Tab-separated table of N, CA, C and O in Angstrom:
chain	number	residue	atom	x	y	z
A	9	MET	N	105.632	149.178	261.199
A	9	MET	CA	105.722	150.482	261.816
A	9	MET	C	104.463	151.261	261.452
A	9	MET	O	104.232	151.588	260.300
A	10	ALA	N	103.663	151.551	262.427
A	10	ALA	CA	102.457	152.344	262.220
A	10	ALA	C	102.784	153.813	262.436
A	10	ALA	O	103.377	154.185	263.439
A	11	ILE	N	102.404	154.614	261.450
A	11	ILE	CA	102.642	156.051	261.541
A	11	ILE	C	101.300	156.743	261.688
A	11	ILE	O	100.397	156.549	260.884
A	12	SER	N	101.186	157.527	262.725
A	12	SER	CA	99.961	158.272	262.960
A	12	SER	C	99.799	159.345	261.888
A	12	SER	O	100.747	160.060	261.574
A	13	PRO	N	98.610	159.470	261.310
A	13	PRO	CA	98.389	160.469	260.255
A	13	PRO	C	98.621	161.909	260.695
A	13	PRO	O	98.868	162.775	259.865
A	14	ASP	N	98.550	162.163	261.995
A	14	ASP	CA	98.697	163.543	262.456
A	14	ASP	C	100.135	164.057	262.369
A	14	ASP	O	100.387	165.229	262.628
A	15	VAL	N	101.079	163.218	261.963
A	15	VAL	CA	102.453	163.707	261.807
A	15	VAL	C	102.602	164.521	260.527
A	15	VAL	O	103.549	165.281	260.380
A	16	PHE	N	101.675	164.353	259.629
A	16	PHE	CA	101.773	165.045	258.354
A	16	PHE	C	100.908	166.295	258.355
A	16	PHE	O	99.693	166.221	258.405
A	17	SER	N	101.560	167.442	258.316
A	17	SER	CA	100.802	168.678	258.239
A	17	SER	C	100.455	168.928	256.774
A	17	SER	O	101.169	168.506	255.878
A	18	SER	N	99.354	169.612	256.573
A	18	SER	CA	98.966	169.887	255.193
A	18	SER	C	99.866	170.975	254.620
A	18	SER	O	100.325	171.871	255.324
A	19	VAL	N	100.133	170.854	253.356
A	19	VAL	CA	100.934	171.841	252.639
A	19	VAL	C	99.994	172.546	251.673
A	19	VAL	O	99.281	171.895	250.910
A	20	ALA	N	99.995	173.856	251.737
A	20	ALA	CA	99.100	174.630	250.876
A	20	ALA	C	99.476	174.446	249.408
A	20	ALA	O	100.661	174.337	249.066
A	21	LEU	N	98.465	174.364	248.584
A	21	LEU	CA	98.722	174.297	247.148
A	21	LEU	C	99.383	175.594	246.710
A	21	LEU	O	99.059	176.672	247.226
A	22	PRO	N	100.302	175.512	245.764
A	22	PRO	CA	100.976	176.732	245.313
A	22	PRO	C	99.986	177.674	244.619
A	22	PRO	O	99.155	177.236	243.826
A	23	ALA	N	100.093	178.948	244.935
A	23	ALA	CA	99.171	179.941	244.380
A	23	ALA	C	99.669	180.504	243.047
A	23	ALA	O	98.890	181.101	242.312
A	24	THR	N	100.945	180.329	242.770
A	24	THR	CA	101.516	180.882	241.540
A	24	THR	C	102.418	179.839	240.885
A	24	THR	O	102.825	178.860	241.516
A	25	ILE	N	102.743	180.077	239.641
A	25	ILE	CA	103.681	179.205	238.928
A	25	ILE	C	105.040	179.242	239.621
A	25	ILE	O	105.707	178.210	239.759
A	26	SER	N	105.449	180.395	240.075
A	26	SER	CA	106.740	180.509	240.766
A	26	SER	C	106.763	179.656	242.028
A	26	SER	O	107.756	178.968	242.312
A	27	ALA	N	105.675	179.680	242.794
A	27	ALA	CA	105.586	178.863	244.000
A	27	ALA	C	105.610	177.378	243.640
A	27	ALA	O	106.279	176.575	244.313
A	28	LEU	N	104.914	177.007	242.586
A	28	LEU	CA	104.926	175.618	242.123
A	28	LEU	C	106.340	175.188	241.736
A	28	LEU	O	106.788	174.100	242.108
A	29	MET	N	107.048	176.034	241.032
A	29	MET	CA	108.401	175.693	240.620
A	29	MET	C	109.318	175.538	241.837
A	29	MET	O	110.224	174.702	241.837
A	30	GLY	N	109.078	176.293	242.884
A	30	GLY	CA	109.843	176.127	244.111
A	30	GLY	C	109.610	174.758	244.731
A	30	GLY	O	110.547	174.100	245.199
A	31	MET	N	108.363	174.316	244.709
A	31	MET	CA	108.037	172.988	245.254
A	31	MET	C	108.652	171.878	244.400
A	31	MET	O	109.195	170.904	244.927
A	32	VAL	N	108.559	172.035	243.099
A	32	VAL	CA	109.128	171.026	242.199
A	32	VAL	C	110.640	170.963	242.380
A	32	VAL	O	111.241	169.887	242.336
A	33	TYR	N	111.257	172.098	242.629
A	33	TYR	CA	112.698	172.137	242.883
A	33	TYR	C	113.061	171.237	244.068
A	33	TYR	O	114.030	170.474	244.008
A	34	VAL	N	112.282	171.300	245.133
A	34	VAL	CA	112.550	170.483	246.318
A	34	VAL	C	112.414	168.996	245.977
A	34	VAL	O	113.277	168.184	246.315
A	35	VAL	N	111.341	168.640	245.297
A	35	VAL	CA	111.090	167.228	244.980
A	35	VAL	C	112.151	166.686	244.029
A	35	VAL	O	112.725	165.619	244.257
A	36	GLU	N	112.438	167.411	242.970
A	36	GLU	CA	113.424	166.934	241.996
A	36	GLU	C	114.840	167.002	242.555
A	36	GLU	O	115.677	166.155	242.238
A	37	GLY	N	115.111	167.985	243.394
A	37	GLY	CA	116.421	168.054	244.038
A	37	GLY	C	116.636	166.876	244.977
A	37	GLY	O	117.730	166.311	245.058
A	38	ALA	N	115.581	166.479	245.685
A	38	ALA	CA	115.666	165.312	246.556
A	38	ALA	C	115.928	164.046	245.741
A	38	ALA	O	116.660	163.153	246.174
A	39	SER	N	115.340	163.992	244.571
A	39	SER	CA	115.568	162.849	243.692
A	39	SER	C	117.035	162.782	243.256
A	39	SER	O	117.637	161.700	243.233
A	40	LEU	N	117.609	163.922	242.941
A	40	LEU	CA	119.033	163.956	242.592
A	40	LEU	C	119.890	163.498	243.770
A	40	LEU	O	120.837	162.718	243.605
A	41	GLY	N	119.556	163.972	244.942
A	41	GLY	CA	120.290	163.562	246.138
A	41	GLY	C	120.170	162.068	246.389
A	41	GLY	O	121.146	161.410	246.783
A	42	ALA	N	118.981	161.521	246.152
A	42	ALA	CA	118.773	160.087	246.344
A	42	ALA	C	119.639	159.274	245.387
A	42	ALA	O	120.114	158.194	245.742
A	43	GLN	N	119.861	159.796	244.192
A	43	GLN	CA	120.724	159.090	243.230
A	43	GLN	C	122.139	158.947	243.789
A	43	GLN	O	122.781	157.901	243.640
A	44	ILE	N	122.617	159.980	244.436
A	44	ILE	CA	123.958	159.938	245.040
A	44	ILE	C	123.964	158.963	246.215
A	44	ILE	O	124.883	158.152	246.368
A	45	LEU	N	122.927	159.023	247.036
A	45	LEU	CA	122.853	158.148	248.204
A	45	LEU	C	122.714	156.676	247.826
A	45	LEU	O	123.220	155.795	248.533
A	46	VAL	N	122.045	156.388	246.704
A	46	VAL	CA	121.918	155.008	246.230
A	46	VAL	C	123.300	154.416	245.976
A	46	VAL	O	123.580	153.273	246.359
A	47	LYS	N	124.156	155.194	245.376
A	47	LYS	CA	125.522	154.716	245.096
A	47	LYS	C	126.269	154.446	246.402
A	47	LYS	O	126.963	153.435	246.527
A	48	GLN	N	126.127	155.342	247.367
A	48	GLN	CA	126.793	155.157	248.655
A	48	GLN	C	126.217	153.948	249.405
A	48	GLN	O	126.966	153.183	250.022
A	49	ALA	N	124.908	153.789	249.353
A	49	ALA	CA	124.264	152.657	250.026
A	49	ALA	C	124.726	151.333	249.416
A	49	ALA	O	124.931	150.350	250.139
A	50	SER	N	124.898	151.316	248.114
A	50	SER	CA	125.368	150.099	247.436
A	50	SER	C	126.729	149.675	247.951
A	50	SER	O	127.008	148.480	248.095
A	51	LEU	N	127.580	150.636	248.248
A	51	LEU	CA	128.909	150.328	248.784
A	51	LEU	C	128.823	149.666	250.162
A	51	LEU	O	129.741	148.954	250.571
A	52	LEU	N	127.722	149.905	250.853
A	52	LEU	CA	127.504	149.312	252.173
A	52	LEU	C	126.744	147.992	252.096
A	52	LEU	O	126.402	147.403	253.126
A	53	GLY	N	126.449	147.555	250.869
A	53	GLY	CA	125.714	146.311	250.701
A	53	GLY	C	124.208	146.468	250.789
A	53	GLY	O	123.477	145.489	250.884
A	54	LEU	N	123.735	147.702	250.780
A	54	LEU	CA	122.302	147.966	250.835
A	54	LEU	C	121.796	148.202	249.416
A	54	LEU	O	122.502	148.748	248.582
A	55	GLY	N	120.566	147.777	249.157
A	55	GLY	CA	120.072	147.917	247.797
A	55	GLY	C	118.571	148.025	247.714
A	55	GLY	O	117.880	148.254	248.720
A	56	GLU	N	118.084	147.810	246.523
A	56	GLU	CA	116.660	147.962	246.233
A	56	GLU	C	115.807	146.936	246.989
A	56	GLU	O	114.666	147.206	247.330
A	57	GLU	N	116.380	145.784	247.271
A	57	GLU	CA	115.637	144.733	247.958
A	57	GLU	C	115.815	144.751	249.469
A	57	GLU	O	115.024	144.173	250.190
A	58	PHE	N	116.900	145.399	249.948
A	58	PHE	CA	117.149	145.388	251.389
A	58	PHE	C	117.883	146.658	251.818
A	58	PHE	O	118.957	146.961	251.312
A	59	GLY	N	117.282	147.385	252.730
A	59	GLY	CA	117.971	148.470	253.404
A	59	GLY	C	117.941	149.833	252.741
A	59	GLY	O	118.159	150.834	253.397
A	60	ALA	N	117.692	149.878	251.443
A	60	ALA	CA	117.703	151.180	250.758
A	60	ALA	C	116.577	151.284	249.724
A	60	ALA	O	116.668	152.052	248.769
A	61	ARG	N	115.530	150.525	249.943
A	61	ARG	CA	114.403	150.531	248.999
A	61	ARG	C	113.851	151.934	248.798
A	61	ARG	O	113.546	152.352	247.686
A	62	HIS	N	113.749	152.696	249.900
A	62	HIS	CA	113.194	154.052	249.821
A	62	HIS	C	114.038	154.947	248.913
A	62	HIS	O	113.514	155.801	248.200
A	63	LEU	N	115.344	154.750	248.921
A	63	LEU	CA	116.215	155.559	248.059
A	63	LEU	C	116.024	155.197	246.593
A	63	LEU	O	116.012	156.073	245.728
A	64	PHE	N	115.890	153.899	246.307
A	64	PHE	CA	115.704	153.475	244.931
A	64	PHE	C	114.386	154.001	244.361
A	64	PHE	O	114.307	154.391	243.206
A	65	VAL	N	113.362	154.013	245.217
A	65	VAL	CA	112.062	154.533	244.781
A	65	VAL	C	112.166	156.021	244.465
A	65	VAL	O	111.615	156.508	243.474
A	66	GLN	N	112.890	156.746	245.306
A	66	GLN	CA	112.973	158.195	245.148
A	66	GLN	C	113.950	158.627	244.065
A	66	GLN	O	113.815	159.707	243.504
A	67	SER	N	114.940	157.804	243.771
A	67	SER	CA	115.985	158.226	242.833
A	67	SER	C	115.483	158.094	241.398
A	67	SER	O	115.675	157.081	240.751
A	68	GLY	N	114.840	159.118	240.947
A	68	GLY	CA	114.285	159.131	239.605
A	68	GLY	C	115.353	159.347	238.548
A	68	GLY	O	116.554	159.305	238.807
A	69	SER	N	114.891	159.613	237.387
A	69	SER	CA	115.765	159.809	236.246
A	69	SER	C	116.309	161.241	236.217
A	69	SER	O	115.634	162.187	236.619
A	70	LEU	N	117.510	161.380	235.722
A	70	LEU	CA	118.095	162.704	235.526
A	70	LEU	C	117.268	163.494	234.508
A	70	LEU	O	117.267	164.722	234.520
A	71	ASP	N	116.531	162.775	233.681
A	71	ASP	CA	115.673	163.441	232.692
A	71	ASP	C	114.648	164.350	233.367
A	71	ASP	O	114.319	165.414	232.845
A	72	ASN	N	114.146	163.942	234.530
A	72	ASN	CA	113.169	164.781	235.240
A	72	ASN	C	113.785	166.121	235.631
A	72	ASN	O	113.129	167.159	235.559
A	73	TRP	N	115.036	166.105	236.078
A	73	TRP	CA	115.722	167.332	236.449
A	73	TRP	C	115.896	168.220	235.219
A	73	TRP	O	115.698	169.439	235.286
A	74	LYS	N	116.254	167.629	234.107
A	74	LYS	CA	116.446	168.391	232.867
A	74	LYS	C	115.133	169.027	232.411
A	74	LYS	O	115.117	170.179	231.967
A	75	VAL	N	114.051	168.284	232.535
A	75	VAL	CA	112.731	168.836	232.176
A	75	VAL	C	112.392	169.989	233.114
A	75	VAL	O	111.905	171.036	232.678
A	76	PHE	N	112.655	169.816	234.398
A	76	PHE	CA	112.400	170.880	235.357
A	76	PHE	C	113.174	172.141	234.982
A	76	PHE	O	112.615	173.243	234.964
A	77	LEU	N	114.462	171.999	234.693
A	77	LEU	CA	115.276	173.170	234.322
A	77	LEU	C	114.737	173.844	233.066
A	77	LEU	O	114.704	175.074	232.982
A	78	SER	N	114.299	173.042	232.112
A	78	SER	CA	113.726	173.600	230.884
A	78	SER	C	112.454	174.388	231.184
A	78	SER	O	112.258	175.492	230.672
A	79	LEU	N	111.600	173.814	232.016
A	79	LEU	CA	110.361	174.516	232.397
A	79	LEU	C	110.672	175.787	233.181
A	79	LEU	O	110.019	176.809	233.000
A	80	LEU	N	111.674	175.712	234.038
A	80	LEU	CA	112.069	176.875	234.825
A	80	LEU	C	112.523	178.014	233.910
A	80	LEU	O	112.151	179.175	234.109
A	81	ASP	N	113.289	177.667	232.887
A	81	ASP	CA	113.750	178.677	231.924
A	81	ASP	C	112.598	179.316	231.165
A	81	ASP	O	112.687	180.474	230.760
A	82	LYS	N	111.514	178.563	230.993
A	82	LYS	CA	110.374	179.049	230.200
A	82	LYS	C	109.286	179.701	231.051
A	82	LYS	O	108.294	180.175	230.517
A	83	THR	N	109.465	179.693	232.368
A	83	THR	CA	108.434	180.236	233.251
A	83	THR	C	108.363	181.749	233.097
A	83	THR	O	109.340	182.450	233.350
A	84	PRO	N	107.204	182.250	232.669
A	84	PRO	CA	107.072	183.701	232.502
A	84	PRO	C	106.954	184.397	233.856
A	84	PRO	O	106.384	183.844	234.799
A	85	ALA	N	107.497	185.577	233.939
A	85	ALA	CA	107.392	186.409	235.139
A	85	ALA	C	107.727	185.620	236.406
A	85	ALA	O	106.983	185.605	237.367
A	86	PHE	N	108.849	184.953	236.377
A	86	PHE	CA	109.283	184.130	237.514
A	86	PHE	C	109.640	185.025	238.689
A	86	PHE	O	110.413	185.960	238.572
A	87	ASP	N	109.070	184.702	239.848
A	87	ASP	CA	109.335	185.438	241.074
A	87	ASP	C	110.202	184.564	241.979
A	87	ASP	O	109.708	183.614	242.610
A	88	LYS	N	111.475	184.900	242.059
A	88	LYS	CA	112.437	184.094	242.814
A	88	LYS	C	112.051	183.999	244.290
A	88	LYS	O	112.165	182.935	244.900
A	89	GLU	N	111.603	185.082	244.879
A	89	GLU	CA	111.242	185.070	246.303
A	89	GLU	C	110.081	184.127	246.590
A	89	GLU	O	110.090	183.400	247.584
A	90	GLN	N	109.080	184.115	245.705
A	90	GLN	CA	107.958	183.192	245.875
A	90	GLN	C	108.437	181.754	245.772
A	90	GLN	O	108.013	180.889	246.545
A	91	ALA	N	109.310	181.494	244.825
A	91	ALA	CA	109.835	180.140	244.637
A	91	ALA	C	110.627	179.697	245.856
A	91	ALA	O	110.465	178.567	246.347
A	92	VAL	N	111.473	180.562	246.366
A	92	VAL	CA	112.297	180.228	247.537
A	92	VAL	C	111.416	180.006	248.758
A	92	VAL	O	111.607	179.032	249.502
A	93	ASP	N	110.435	180.868	248.974
A	93	ASP	CA	109.532	180.708	250.122
A	93	ASP	C	108.768	179.386	250.032
A	93	ASP	O	108.642	178.662	251.022
A	94	SER	N	108.288	179.062	248.850
A	94	SER	CA	107.538	177.834	248.647
A	94	SER	C	108.426	176.613	248.841
A	94	SER	O	108.031	175.630	249.490
A	95	ALA	N	109.636	176.672	248.309
A	95	ALA	CA	110.589	175.566	248.472
A	95	ALA	C	110.916	175.369	249.942
A	95	ALA	O	110.910	174.242	250.452
A	96	ARG	N	111.175	176.451	250.616
A	96	ARG	CA	111.511	176.372	252.045
A	96	ARG	C	110.351	175.792	252.849
A	96	ARG	O	110.547	174.938	253.723
A	97	ASN	N	109.130	176.218	252.548
A	97	ASN	CA	107.961	175.715	253.274
A	97	ASN	C	107.771	174.210	253.062
A	97	ASN	O	107.488	173.476	254.012
A	98	LEU	N	107.929	173.759	251.826
A	98	LEU	CA	107.773	172.333	251.553
A	98	LEU	C	108.875	171.529	252.236
A	98	LEU	O	108.614	170.498	252.862
A	99	PHE	N	110.103	171.998	252.147
A	99	PHE	CA	111.215	171.298	252.779
A	99	PHE	C	111.011	171.231	254.286
A	99	PHE	O	111.195	170.176	254.909
A	100	CYS	N	110.604	172.332	254.886
A	100	CYS	CA	110.387	172.361	256.341
A	100	CYS	C	109.243	171.435	256.743
A	100	CYS	O	109.312	170.779	257.795
A	101	SER	N	108.207	171.348	255.926
A	101	SER	CA	107.094	170.433	256.213
A	101	SER	C	107.577	168.985	256.179
A	101	SER	O	107.204	168.180	257.038
A	102	ALA	N	108.406	168.660	255.202
A	102	ALA	CA	108.943	167.299	255.102
A	102	ALA	C	109.848	167.000	256.296
A	102	ALA	O	109.756	165.926	256.906
A	103	LEU	N	110.709	167.924	256.639
A	103	LEU	CA	111.602	167.736	257.785
A	103	LEU	C	110.812	167.585	259.075
A	103	LEU	O	111.120	166.722	259.916
A	104	ASP	N	109.777	168.375	259.240
A	104	ASP	CA	108.930	168.293	260.420
A	104	ASP	C	108.263	166.919	260.512
A	104	ASP	O	108.191	166.328	261.594
A	105	ALA	N	107.805	166.393	259.379
A	105	ALA	CA	107.183	165.063	259.371
A	105	ALA	C	108.190	163.994	259.786
A	105	ALA	O	107.863	163.092	260.565
A	106	VAL	N	109.419	164.087	259.295
A	106	VAL	CA	110.457	163.121	259.671
A	106	VAL	C	110.714	163.183	261.175
A	106	VAL	O	110.802	162.149	261.850
A	107	LYS	N	110.823	164.379	261.705
A	107	LYS	CA	111.062	164.526	263.143
A	107	LYS	C	109.915	163.939	263.966
A	107	LYS	O	110.137	163.295	264.995
A	108	LYS	N	108.684	164.151	263.511
A	108	LYS	CA	107.526	163.624	264.242
A	108	LYS	C	107.489	162.099	264.183
A	108	LYS	O	107.182	161.447	265.181
A	109	VAL	N	107.786	161.529	263.027
A	109	VAL	CA	107.819	160.073	262.905
A	109	VAL	C	108.923	159.513	263.796
A	109	VAL	O	108.727	158.528	264.517
A	110	ASP	N	110.086	160.133	263.758
A	110	ASP	CA	111.187	159.692	264.620
A	110	ASP	C	110.782	159.749	266.087
A	110	ASP	O	111.070	158.829	266.849
A	111	ALA	N	110.118	160.814	266.486
A	111	ALA	CA	109.692	160.957	267.875
A	111	ALA	C	108.695	159.858	268.248
A	111	ALA	O	108.759	159.306	269.353
A	112	GLN	N	107.782	159.526	267.333
A	112	GLN	CA	106.823	158.447	267.591
A	112	GLN	C	107.535	157.117	267.797
A	112	GLN	O	107.093	156.274	268.553
A	113	GLN	N	108.634	156.948	267.090
A	113	GLN	CA	109.382	155.691	267.167
A	113	GLN	C	110.435	155.734	268.272
A	113	GLN	O	111.189	154.778	268.437
A	114	GLY	N	110.517	156.853	268.997
A	114	GLY	CA	111.477	156.975	270.076
A	114	GLY	C	112.891	157.205	269.583
A	114	GLY	O	113.867	156.935	270.279
A	115	LEU	N	113.022	157.730	268.387
A	115	LEU	CA	114.339	158.015	267.812
A	115	LEU	C	114.681	159.479	267.982
A	115	LEU	O	113.802	160.339	267.945
A	116	LEU	N	115.947	159.751	268.139
A	116	LEU	CA	116.398	161.136	268.189
A	116	LEU	C	116.720	161.599	266.789
A	116	LEU	O	117.222	160.838	265.971
A	117	HIS	N	116.419	162.829	266.507
A	117	HIS	CA	116.703	163.396	265.196
A	117	HIS	C	117.459	164.677	265.383
A	117	HIS	O	117.035	165.567	266.093
A	118	GLY	N	118.635	164.765	264.732
A	118	GLY	CA	119.491	165.934	264.878
A	118	GLY	C	118.884	167.135	264.353
A	118	GLY	O	118.997	168.229	264.577
């Protein structure tokens, strides 16, 4: 499957620690979600070698989430709005890329 590079829009680097923490929240939250999906995929007979490799790669350690929470607690002058805006922008960029790849492959995406 060849994916055209133009499906990936650039994501601006975070300008503040709060914005960075919003982005990390999206990445680490996705990792937590992948851990749940790995278990469900296993029930369907899918695994690291067939059918769910992408989930196994993404499903990191719970330790990463714990480190993130610790860093979040220690972040000085945390701006919740900046974090939420940054998280939303990163998530929307990822979703947009998935939709574009699906469209290239002739797939419908809800």
